[in-house]
Amino acid sequence: MKLLIIGSGGREHAIAKNLLASPKVTDVYCAKGNPGMKNDGIQLVDIAEDDHANLITFAKEKGIAWTFVGPEVPLLNGIVDDFQAAGLDVFGPNKAAAMIEGSKEFAKKIMVDNQIPTADYEAFTDYEAACAYVKEKGAPIVIKADGLAAGKGVTVAMTLEEALQALKEMMTDHRFGESGDKVVVEEFLAGEEFSLLAFVKNEKVYPMVISQDHKRAYDNDEGPNTGGMGAYSPVPQISAAMVDTAVEKILKAAALGMMKNGTPFTGILYAGLIATEDGPKVIEFNARFGDPETQVVLPRLTSDLAQIIDDLLNDREPDLTWSEQASVGVVVAAEGYPNSYQKGMAIPTFNEQVNVYYAGVTDDQGTTKASGGRVLLVEAEAKTIEAAQKKVYSALEAVDTTGYFYRKDIGAKSFK
Ligand code: AMP
Ligand code: GLY
């Protein structure tokens, strides 16, 4: 099979590398991909993610067996609908189903209708009404822009002032553009976070092993929220019972709820969860693989990813098996990220004990240089989280990381 991946980050690098390892797969193309992917034999396609017509032409000309969509933006732009209308196989939710990520209010409706545990909330388009509600509820409280905001549209306000400031920025200063015209005000949930992803085909749900992201920029969960600074899997402090409850009451209920809603979901369903005293509760659904969760979850998959997706597309039962090994992935970001950051740094060469997944890199006259906020992720597997951490951090300490920064505590929560 020849396969096409849409996207260009570390997540897509991990997906493409894993797919290419399948004995069934001869070629993996990535649009647009990034030059770091070429090290792993992935072929780059210079067609933009939103140029559906040319992507469709490419898939037909190359005889692509099926296409996999990495990021949320093309899903919400209806790339799956367009490929299907052109008679092409593609794995991912259509535009209507991707709304589970594209609108927090849509997601909340699915949750409420299906008794899926989540924080209490209220949606507002009126600024004064939102302020009045926040004053009535008090802090801590969570303010979210309704639409997509690249992981930055959420304020966990520990004081009333912070909450009102966030409402002002979103609703009257339009900091996130149209995404903030509607806001969701949500109850603050206390507990440890984890990410539970699954392959979904209509009502059928095949869960993956869980992982934990680190959203804050700096050690000890300090600093601004980012797209994610590192992840690890498994997450031993989250009990198997907690995960089982989440699979039944959250993932399976969501898949069924989407069917009942007339928006059946096929693709990767991602539940961002908080393990509260009352069990798992949803903080968000995403309609795709997580980044950086994918870079630590897929290395633990011992069955064939290409076979799994091919089985799901053809209504066969997929075979999912996982290794007992632990995986740790640390993001190397450009100094300054998530605000304005440095560019143009050289890319370090890491030892062979680790895997490197590239994201914010570009080709500068034949040399790969840093160009984005999250530049790359260094991942390793070992018997324990501690041993995997050691491999990653010794690889990082052995190279020059001038112009970059990374968190030194990825995985540390599992020892507390
Ligand atoms: P989101 O973009 O919805 O994943 O939110 C970003 C981060 O804000 C999450 O990873 C959590 O750390 C935090 N967060 C979101 N919703 C809540 C909530 N209801 N209670 C506590 N923390 C939250
Ligand atoms: N790591 C969080 C996300 O992919 O949304």
GROMACS .gro file of C-alpha atoms in nm, residues 100 105-116 253-254 257-258 261 263 285:
model
   20
  100ILE     CA    1  -1.674   1.734   1.894
  105GLU     CA    2  -2.059   2.375   2.324
  106PHE     CA    3  -2.130   2.091   2.077
  107ALA     CA    4  -1.905   1.863   2.284
  108LYS     CA    5  -2.084   1.963   2.605
  109LYS     CA    6  -2.421   1.887   2.447
  110ILE     CA    7  -2.305   1.536   2.350
  111MET     CA    8  -2.180   1.488   2.708
  112VAL     CA    9  -2.495   1.615   2.877
  113ASP     CA   10  -2.724   1.414   2.646
  114ASN     CA   11  -2.531   1.095   2.719
  115GLN     CA   12  -2.456   1.136   3.092
  116ILE     CA   13  -2.084   1.163   3.023
  253ALA     CA   14  -2.084   0.666   2.554
  254ALA     CA   15  -1.945   0.939   2.328
  257GLY     CA   16  -2.393   0.957   2.151
  258MET     CA   17  -2.244   1.071   1.822
  261ASN     CA   18  -2.690   1.269   1.729
  263THR     CA   19  -2.299   1.263   1.351
  285PHE     CA   20  -1.256   1.589   2.336
   0.00000   0.00000   0.00000
